Coordinates of N, CA and C and ligand atoms in Angstrom, one line a residue:
X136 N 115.1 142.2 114.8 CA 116.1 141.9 113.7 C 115.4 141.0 112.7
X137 N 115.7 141.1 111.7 CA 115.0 140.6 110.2 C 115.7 138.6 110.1
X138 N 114.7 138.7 109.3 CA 115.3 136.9 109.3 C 116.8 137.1 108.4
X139 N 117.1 137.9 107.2 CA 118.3 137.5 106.4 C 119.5 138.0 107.1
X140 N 118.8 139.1 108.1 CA 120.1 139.5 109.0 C 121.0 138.4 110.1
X141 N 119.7 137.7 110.7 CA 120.5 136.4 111.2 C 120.6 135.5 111.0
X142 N 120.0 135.4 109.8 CA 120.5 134.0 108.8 C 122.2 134.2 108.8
X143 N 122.4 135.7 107.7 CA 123.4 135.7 107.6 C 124.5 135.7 108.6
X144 N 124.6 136.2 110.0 CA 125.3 136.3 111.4 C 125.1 135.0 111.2
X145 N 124.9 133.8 111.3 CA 124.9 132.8 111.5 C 125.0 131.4 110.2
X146 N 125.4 131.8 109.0 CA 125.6 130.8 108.0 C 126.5 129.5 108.3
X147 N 127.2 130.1 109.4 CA 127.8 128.9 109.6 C 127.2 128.0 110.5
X148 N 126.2 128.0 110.9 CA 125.6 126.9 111.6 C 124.4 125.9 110.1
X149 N 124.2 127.2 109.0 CA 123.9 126.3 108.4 C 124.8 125.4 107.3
X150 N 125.7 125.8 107.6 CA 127.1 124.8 106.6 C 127.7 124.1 107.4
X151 N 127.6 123.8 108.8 CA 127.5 122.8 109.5 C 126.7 121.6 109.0
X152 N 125.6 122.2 109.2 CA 124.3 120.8 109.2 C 124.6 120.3 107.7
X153 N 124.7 121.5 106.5 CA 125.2 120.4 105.5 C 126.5 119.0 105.9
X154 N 127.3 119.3 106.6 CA 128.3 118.3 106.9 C 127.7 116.5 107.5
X155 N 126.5 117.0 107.7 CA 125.5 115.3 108.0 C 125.6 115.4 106.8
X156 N 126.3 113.3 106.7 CA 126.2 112.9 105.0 C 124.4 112.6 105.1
X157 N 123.9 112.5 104.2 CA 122.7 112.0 103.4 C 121.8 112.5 102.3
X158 N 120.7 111.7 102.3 CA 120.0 111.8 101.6 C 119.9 113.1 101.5
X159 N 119.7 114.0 100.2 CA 119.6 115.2 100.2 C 118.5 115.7 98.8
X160 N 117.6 116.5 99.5 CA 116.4 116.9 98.5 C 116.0 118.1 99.1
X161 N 115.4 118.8 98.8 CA 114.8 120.5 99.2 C 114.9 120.6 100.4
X162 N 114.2 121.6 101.0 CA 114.1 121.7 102.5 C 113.6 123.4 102.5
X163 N 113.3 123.9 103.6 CA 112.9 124.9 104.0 C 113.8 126.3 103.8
X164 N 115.3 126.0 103.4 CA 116.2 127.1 103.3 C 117.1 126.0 101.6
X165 N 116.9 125.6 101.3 CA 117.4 125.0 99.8 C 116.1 124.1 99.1
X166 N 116.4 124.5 97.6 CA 115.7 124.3 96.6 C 115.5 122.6 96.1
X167 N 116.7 122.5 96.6 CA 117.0 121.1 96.4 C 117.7 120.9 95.2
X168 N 118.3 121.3 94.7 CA 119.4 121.3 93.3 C 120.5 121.2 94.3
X169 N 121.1 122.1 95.0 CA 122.3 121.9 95.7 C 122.3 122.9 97.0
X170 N 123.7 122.4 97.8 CA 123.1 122.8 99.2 C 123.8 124.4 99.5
X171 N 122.6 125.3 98.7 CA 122.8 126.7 98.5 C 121.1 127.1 99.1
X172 N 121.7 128.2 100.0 CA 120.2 129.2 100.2 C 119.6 129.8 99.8
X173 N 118.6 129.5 99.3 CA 116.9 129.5 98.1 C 116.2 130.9 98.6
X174 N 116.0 131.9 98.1 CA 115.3 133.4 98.1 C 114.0 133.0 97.7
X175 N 113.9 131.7 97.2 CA 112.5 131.4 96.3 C 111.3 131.0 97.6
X176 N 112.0 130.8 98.4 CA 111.0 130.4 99.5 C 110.9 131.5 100.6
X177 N 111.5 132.7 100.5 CA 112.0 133.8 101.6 C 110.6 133.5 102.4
X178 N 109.5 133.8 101.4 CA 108.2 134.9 102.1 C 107.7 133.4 103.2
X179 N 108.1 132.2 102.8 CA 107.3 131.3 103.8 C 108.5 131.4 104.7
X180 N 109.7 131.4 104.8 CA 110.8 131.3 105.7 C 110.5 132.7 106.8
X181 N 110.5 133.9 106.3 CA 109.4 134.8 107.4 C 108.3 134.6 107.9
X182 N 107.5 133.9 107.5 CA 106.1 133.8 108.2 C 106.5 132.7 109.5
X183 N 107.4 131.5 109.0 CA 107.7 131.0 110.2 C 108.8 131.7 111.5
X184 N 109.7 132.1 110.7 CA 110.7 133.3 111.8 C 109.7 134.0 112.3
X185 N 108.8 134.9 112.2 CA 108.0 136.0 112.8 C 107.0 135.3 113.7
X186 N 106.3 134.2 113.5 CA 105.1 133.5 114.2 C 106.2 132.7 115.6
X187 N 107.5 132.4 114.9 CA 108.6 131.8 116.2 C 108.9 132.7 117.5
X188 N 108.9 134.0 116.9 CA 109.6 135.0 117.3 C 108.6 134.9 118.7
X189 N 107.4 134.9 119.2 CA 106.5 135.0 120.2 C 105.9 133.8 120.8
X190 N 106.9 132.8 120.2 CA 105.9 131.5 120.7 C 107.1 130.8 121.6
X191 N 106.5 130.2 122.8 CA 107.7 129.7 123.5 C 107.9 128.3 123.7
X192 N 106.5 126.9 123.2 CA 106.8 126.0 123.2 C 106.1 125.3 121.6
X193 N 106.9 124.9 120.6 CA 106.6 124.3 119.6 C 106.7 123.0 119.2
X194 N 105.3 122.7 118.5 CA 105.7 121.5 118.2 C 106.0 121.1 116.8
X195 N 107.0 120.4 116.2 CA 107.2 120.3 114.8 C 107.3 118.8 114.2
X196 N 106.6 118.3 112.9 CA 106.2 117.4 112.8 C 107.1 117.0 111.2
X197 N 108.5 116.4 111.1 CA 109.2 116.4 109.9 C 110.1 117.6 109.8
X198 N 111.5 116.6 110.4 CA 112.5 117.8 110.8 C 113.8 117.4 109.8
X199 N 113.6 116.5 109.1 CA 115.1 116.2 107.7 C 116.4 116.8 107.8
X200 N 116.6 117.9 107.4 CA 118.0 118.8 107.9 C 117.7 119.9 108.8
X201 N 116.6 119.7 109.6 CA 116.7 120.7 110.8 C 116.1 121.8 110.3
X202 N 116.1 122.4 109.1 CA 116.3 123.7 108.5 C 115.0 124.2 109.3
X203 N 114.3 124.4 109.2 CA 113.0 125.0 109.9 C 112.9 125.2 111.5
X204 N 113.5 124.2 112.3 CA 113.8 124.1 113.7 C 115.1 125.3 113.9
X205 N 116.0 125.1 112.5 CA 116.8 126.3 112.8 C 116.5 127.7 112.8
X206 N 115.3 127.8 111.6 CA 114.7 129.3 111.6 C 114.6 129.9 112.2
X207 N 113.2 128.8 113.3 CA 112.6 129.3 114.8 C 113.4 129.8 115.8
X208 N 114.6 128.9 115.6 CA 115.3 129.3 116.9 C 116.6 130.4 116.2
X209 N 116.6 130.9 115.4 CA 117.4 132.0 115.2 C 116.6 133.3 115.3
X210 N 115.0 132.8 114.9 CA 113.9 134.0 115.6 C 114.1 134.4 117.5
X211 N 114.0 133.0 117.9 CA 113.9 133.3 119.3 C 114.7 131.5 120.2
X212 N 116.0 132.4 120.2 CA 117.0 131.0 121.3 C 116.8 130.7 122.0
X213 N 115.4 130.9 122.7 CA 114.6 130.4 124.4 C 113.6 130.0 123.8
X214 N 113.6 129.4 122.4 CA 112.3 128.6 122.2 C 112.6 127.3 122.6
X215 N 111.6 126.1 123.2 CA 111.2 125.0 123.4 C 111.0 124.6 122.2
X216 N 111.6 123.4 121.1 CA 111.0 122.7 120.1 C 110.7 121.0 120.5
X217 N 109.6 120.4 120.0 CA 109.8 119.0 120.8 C 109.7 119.0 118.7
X218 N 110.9 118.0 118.4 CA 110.7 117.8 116.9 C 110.4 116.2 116.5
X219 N 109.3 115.6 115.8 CA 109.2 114.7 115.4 C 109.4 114.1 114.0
X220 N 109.8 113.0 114.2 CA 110.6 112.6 112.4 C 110.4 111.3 112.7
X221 N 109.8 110.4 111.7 CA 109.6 109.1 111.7 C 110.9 108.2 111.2
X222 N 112.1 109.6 110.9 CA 113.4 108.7 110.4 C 114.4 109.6 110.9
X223 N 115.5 109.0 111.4 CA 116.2 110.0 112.4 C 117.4 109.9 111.7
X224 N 117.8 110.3 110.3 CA 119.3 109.4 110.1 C 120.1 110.7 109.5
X225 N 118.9 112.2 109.0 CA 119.7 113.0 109.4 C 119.0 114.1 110.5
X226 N 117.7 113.9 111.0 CA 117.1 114.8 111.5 C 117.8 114.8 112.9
X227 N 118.1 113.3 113.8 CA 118.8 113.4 114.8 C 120.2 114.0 115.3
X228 N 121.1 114.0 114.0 CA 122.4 114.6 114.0 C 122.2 115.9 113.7
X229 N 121.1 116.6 112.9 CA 120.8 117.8 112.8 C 120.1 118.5 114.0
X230 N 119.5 117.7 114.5 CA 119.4 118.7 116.0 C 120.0 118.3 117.1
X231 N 120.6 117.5 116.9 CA 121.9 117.5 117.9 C 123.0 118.5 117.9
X232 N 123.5 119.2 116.4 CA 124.3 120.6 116.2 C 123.3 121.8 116.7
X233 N 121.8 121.1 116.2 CA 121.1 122.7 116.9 C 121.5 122.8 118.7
X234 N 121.7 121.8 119.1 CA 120.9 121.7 120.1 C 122.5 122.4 120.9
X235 N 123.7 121.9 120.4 CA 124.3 122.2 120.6 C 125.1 123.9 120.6
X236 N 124.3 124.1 119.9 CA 124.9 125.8 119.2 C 123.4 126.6 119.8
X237 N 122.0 125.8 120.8 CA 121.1 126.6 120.9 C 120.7 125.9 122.3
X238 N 121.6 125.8 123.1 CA 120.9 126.0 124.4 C 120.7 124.2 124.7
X239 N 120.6 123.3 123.5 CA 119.5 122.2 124.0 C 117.8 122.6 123.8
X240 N 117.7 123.1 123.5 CA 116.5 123.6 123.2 C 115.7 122.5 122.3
X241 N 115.8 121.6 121.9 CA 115.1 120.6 121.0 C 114.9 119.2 121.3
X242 N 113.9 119.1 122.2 CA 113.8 117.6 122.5 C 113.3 116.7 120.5
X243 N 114.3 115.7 120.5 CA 114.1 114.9 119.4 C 112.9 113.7 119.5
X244 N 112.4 113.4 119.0 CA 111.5 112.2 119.2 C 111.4 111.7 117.5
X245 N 111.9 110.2 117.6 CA 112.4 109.5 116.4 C 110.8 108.7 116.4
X246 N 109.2 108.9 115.3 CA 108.9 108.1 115.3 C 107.4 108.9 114.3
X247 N 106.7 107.8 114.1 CA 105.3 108.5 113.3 C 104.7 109.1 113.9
X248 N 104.2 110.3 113.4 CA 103.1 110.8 113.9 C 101.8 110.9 114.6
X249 N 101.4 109.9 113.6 CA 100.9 108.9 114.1 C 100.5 108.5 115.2
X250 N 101.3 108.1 115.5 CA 101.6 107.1 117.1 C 102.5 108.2 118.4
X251 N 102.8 109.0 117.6 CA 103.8 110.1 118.3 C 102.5 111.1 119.3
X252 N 101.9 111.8 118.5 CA 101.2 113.2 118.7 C 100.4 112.9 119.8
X253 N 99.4 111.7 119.6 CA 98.7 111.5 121.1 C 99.1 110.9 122.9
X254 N 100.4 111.1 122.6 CA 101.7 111.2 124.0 C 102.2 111.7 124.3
X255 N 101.9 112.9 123.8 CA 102.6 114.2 124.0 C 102.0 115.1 125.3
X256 N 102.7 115.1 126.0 CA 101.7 115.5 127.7 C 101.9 117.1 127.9
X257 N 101.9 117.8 126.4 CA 102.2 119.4 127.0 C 101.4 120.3 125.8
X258 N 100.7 121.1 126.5 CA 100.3 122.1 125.2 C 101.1 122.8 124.5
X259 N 101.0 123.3 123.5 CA 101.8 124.0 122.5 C 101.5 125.2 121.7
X260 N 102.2 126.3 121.9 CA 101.9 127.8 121.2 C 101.7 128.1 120.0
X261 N 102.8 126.8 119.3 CA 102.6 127.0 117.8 C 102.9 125.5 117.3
X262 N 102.5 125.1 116.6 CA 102.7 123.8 115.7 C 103.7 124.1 114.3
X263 N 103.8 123.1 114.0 CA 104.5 123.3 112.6 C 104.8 122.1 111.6
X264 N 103.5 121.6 110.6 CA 103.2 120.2 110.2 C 104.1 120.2 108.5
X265 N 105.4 119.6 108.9 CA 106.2 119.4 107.8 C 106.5 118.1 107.5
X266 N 105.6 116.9 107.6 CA 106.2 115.6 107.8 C 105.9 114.9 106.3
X267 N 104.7 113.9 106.2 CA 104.4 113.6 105.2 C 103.3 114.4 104.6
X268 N 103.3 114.8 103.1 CA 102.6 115.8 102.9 C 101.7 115.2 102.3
X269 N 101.0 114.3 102.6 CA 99.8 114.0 102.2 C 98.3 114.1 102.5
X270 N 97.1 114.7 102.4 CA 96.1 115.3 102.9 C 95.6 114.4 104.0
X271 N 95.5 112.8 103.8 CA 95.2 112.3 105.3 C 96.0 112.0 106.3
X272 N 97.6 112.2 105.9 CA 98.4 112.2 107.2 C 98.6 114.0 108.0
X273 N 97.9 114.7 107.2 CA 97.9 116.2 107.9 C 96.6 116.2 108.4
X274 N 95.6 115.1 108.1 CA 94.4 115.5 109.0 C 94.5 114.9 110.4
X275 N 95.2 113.8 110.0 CA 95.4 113.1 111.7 C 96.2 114.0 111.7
X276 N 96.9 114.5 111.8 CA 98.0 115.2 112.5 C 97.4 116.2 113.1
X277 N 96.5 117.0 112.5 CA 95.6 118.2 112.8 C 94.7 117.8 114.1
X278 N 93.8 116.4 113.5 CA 93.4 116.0 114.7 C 93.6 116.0 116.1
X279 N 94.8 115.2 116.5 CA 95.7 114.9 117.1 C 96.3 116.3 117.9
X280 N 96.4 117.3 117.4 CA 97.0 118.7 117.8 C 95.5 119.3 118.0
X281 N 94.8 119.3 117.9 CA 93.2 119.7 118.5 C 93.3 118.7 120.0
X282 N 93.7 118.1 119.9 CA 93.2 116.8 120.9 C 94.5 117.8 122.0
X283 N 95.8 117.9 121.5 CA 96.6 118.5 122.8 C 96.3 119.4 123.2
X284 N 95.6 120.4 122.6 CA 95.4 121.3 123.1 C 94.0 121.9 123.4
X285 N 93.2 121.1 124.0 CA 91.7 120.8 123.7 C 91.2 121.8 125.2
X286 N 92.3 121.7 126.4 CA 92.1 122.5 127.4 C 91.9 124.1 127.1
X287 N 92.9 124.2 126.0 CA 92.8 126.1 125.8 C 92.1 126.1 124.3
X288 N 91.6 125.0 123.5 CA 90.5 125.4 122.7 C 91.2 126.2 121.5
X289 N 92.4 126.7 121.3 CA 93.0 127.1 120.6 C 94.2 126.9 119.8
X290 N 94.3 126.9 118.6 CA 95.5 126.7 118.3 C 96.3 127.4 117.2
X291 N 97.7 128.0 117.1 CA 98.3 128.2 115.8 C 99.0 127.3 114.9
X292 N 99.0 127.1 113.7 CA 99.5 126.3 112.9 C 100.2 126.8 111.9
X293 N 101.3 126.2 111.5 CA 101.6 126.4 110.1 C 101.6 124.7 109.0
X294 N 100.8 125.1 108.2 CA 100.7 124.2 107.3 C 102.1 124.2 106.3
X295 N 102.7 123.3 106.2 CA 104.0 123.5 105.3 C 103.3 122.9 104.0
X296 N 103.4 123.3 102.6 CA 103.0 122.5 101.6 C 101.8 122.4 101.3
X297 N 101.3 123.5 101.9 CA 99.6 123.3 102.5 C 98.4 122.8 101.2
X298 N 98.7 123.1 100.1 CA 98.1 122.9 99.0 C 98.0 121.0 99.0
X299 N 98.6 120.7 99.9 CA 98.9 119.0 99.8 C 98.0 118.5 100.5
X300 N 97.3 119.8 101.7 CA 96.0 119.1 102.2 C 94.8 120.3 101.9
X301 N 94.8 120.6 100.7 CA 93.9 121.9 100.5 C 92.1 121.1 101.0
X302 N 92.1 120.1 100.9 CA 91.1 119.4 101.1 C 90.6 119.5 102.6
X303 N 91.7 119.3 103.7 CA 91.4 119.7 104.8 C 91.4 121.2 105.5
X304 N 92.2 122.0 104.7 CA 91.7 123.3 104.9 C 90.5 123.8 104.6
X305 N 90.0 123.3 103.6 CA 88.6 123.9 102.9 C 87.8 123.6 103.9
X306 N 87.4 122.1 104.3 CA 86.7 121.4 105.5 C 87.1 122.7 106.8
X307 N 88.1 122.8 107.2 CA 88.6 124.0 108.3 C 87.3 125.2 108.3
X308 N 88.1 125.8 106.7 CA 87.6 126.9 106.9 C 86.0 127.3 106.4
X309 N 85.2 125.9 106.4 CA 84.0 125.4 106.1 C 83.0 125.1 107.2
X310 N 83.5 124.7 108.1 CA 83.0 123.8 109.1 C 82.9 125.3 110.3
X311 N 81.7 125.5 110.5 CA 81.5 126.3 112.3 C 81.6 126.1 113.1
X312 N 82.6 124.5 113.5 CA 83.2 124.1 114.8 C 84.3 125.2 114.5
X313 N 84.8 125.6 113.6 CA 86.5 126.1 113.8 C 85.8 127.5 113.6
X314 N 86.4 128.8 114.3 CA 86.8 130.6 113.9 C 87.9 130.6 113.8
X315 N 88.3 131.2 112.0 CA 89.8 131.4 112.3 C 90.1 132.7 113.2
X316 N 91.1 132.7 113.3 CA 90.7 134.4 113.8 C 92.2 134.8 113.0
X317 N 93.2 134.5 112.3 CA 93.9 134.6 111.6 C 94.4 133.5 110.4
X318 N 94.5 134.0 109.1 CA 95.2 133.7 108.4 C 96.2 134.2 107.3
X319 N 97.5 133.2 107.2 CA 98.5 134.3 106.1 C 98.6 133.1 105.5
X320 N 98.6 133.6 103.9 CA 99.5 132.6 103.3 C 100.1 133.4 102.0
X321 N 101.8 133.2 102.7 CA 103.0 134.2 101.8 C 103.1 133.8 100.5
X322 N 103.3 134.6 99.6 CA 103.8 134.1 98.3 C 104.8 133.5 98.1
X323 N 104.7 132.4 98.0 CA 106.1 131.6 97.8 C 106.1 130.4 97.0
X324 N 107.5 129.7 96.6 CA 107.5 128.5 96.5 C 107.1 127.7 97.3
X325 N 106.6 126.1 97.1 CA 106.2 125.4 97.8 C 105.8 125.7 99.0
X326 N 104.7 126.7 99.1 CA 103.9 127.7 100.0 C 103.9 127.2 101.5
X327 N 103.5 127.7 102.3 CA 102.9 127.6 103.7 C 101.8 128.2 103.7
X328 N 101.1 127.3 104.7 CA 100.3 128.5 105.5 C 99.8 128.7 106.9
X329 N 99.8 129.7 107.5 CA 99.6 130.4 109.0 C 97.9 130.3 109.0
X330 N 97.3 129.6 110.3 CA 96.0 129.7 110.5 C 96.2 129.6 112.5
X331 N 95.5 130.5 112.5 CA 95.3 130.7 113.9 C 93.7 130.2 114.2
X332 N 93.5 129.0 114.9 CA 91.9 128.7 115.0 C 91.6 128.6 116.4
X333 N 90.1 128.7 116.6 CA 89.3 128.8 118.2 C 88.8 127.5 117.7
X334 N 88.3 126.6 118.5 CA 87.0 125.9 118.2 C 86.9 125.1 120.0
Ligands
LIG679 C1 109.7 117.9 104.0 S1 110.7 117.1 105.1 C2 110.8 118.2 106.4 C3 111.5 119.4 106.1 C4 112.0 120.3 107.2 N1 110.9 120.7 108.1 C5 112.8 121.5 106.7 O1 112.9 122.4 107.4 O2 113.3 121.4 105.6 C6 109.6 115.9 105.7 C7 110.1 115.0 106.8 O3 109.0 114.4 107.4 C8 109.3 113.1 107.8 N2 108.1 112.3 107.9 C9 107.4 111.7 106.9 N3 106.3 111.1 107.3 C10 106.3 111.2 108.7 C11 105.5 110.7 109.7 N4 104.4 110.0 109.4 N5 105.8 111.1 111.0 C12 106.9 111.8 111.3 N6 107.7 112.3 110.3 C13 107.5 112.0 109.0 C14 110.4 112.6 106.8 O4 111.2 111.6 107.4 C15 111.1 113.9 106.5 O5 112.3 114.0 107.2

């Protein structure tokens, strides 16, 4: 089934999560003008529904109104997400409704990245780096997700914003420690991108 098909079967879980009062700015399914669902971002909102759809444990890095945690798990409701946010004031109450309307499926963890990523005692299928979008907090972060999953040598990623660390992709897809063996990057507003790496 397509992502707008169960978006739509399901709008009401995202007019829920509007009901957390706060701070309010863009996000993964709104433009950030107001809290209406943005077509402008479709083609990156597929690439994460379709990469969710086969992966069973995820890690996500900058979860604000949930919106992205919601995608995945409208792709696939037996997904594992462990989500991290260095500020929990709406991301906590936002996956507490996910969590509620999806099984529990979202362990929350309130804190930096930083300090977060190298305690994490489990490998992961797919990543998903939406926190601060600044090129050196996406390299530690990159780092850091090499380092979890260093036993299987492999990892998939989605870069959210990725033009924010175009500097460490280039290095990526520069450097003959890394093979990609996939990459997408959809046409969109405030773009994504999909990289599947060996190293
Ligand atoms: C762009 S928003 C995430 C959007 C979300 N993924 C969505 O679906 O719309 C970025 C989030 O990253 C969080 N953040 C910023 N710096 C962080 C850091 N160093 N560690 C963890 N989270 C961070 C912010 O608090 C914010 O909630």
């Amino acid at each position: 089934m397509d992502f707008l098909k169960k978006f739509n079967e399901n709008i009401h879980i995202f007019n829920e999560l509007n009901k957390v009062e706060g701070y309010k700015c863009g996000s993964y399914l709104c433009d950030g003008t107001n809290y209406e669902y943005s077509d402008l971002m479709l083609e990156k909102q597929k690439i994460l529904f379709q990469k969710a759809k086969t992966a069973e444990n995820v890690l996500e890095v900058g979860v604000y109104r949930a919106h992205s945690a919601f995608i995945m798990l409208l792709a696939n409701p037996d997904l594992k997400i462990t989500c991290v946010d260095i500020d929990d004031t709406l991301s906590k109450p936002c996956t507490d409704i996910l969590n509620k309307h999806f099984n529990n499926n979202i362990l929350f963890i309130k804190g930096d990245s930083k300090d977060i990523l190298n305690k994490l005692p489990k490998i992961y299928d797919l990543f998903h780096l939406d926190g601060e979008h600044l090129n050196e907090t996406v390299e530690n972060e990159f780092f850091k997700i090499l380092q979890l999953n260093k036993n299987q040598k492999f990892i998939n990623v989605i870069f959210d914003d990725w033009l924010c660390a175009e500097k460490l992709i280039n290095d990526i897809s520069n450097n003959e420690k890394y093979e990609i063996i996939e990459r997408i990057e959809p046409k969109s507003e405030w773009g994504n991108l999909f990289l599947s790496i060996k190293y």
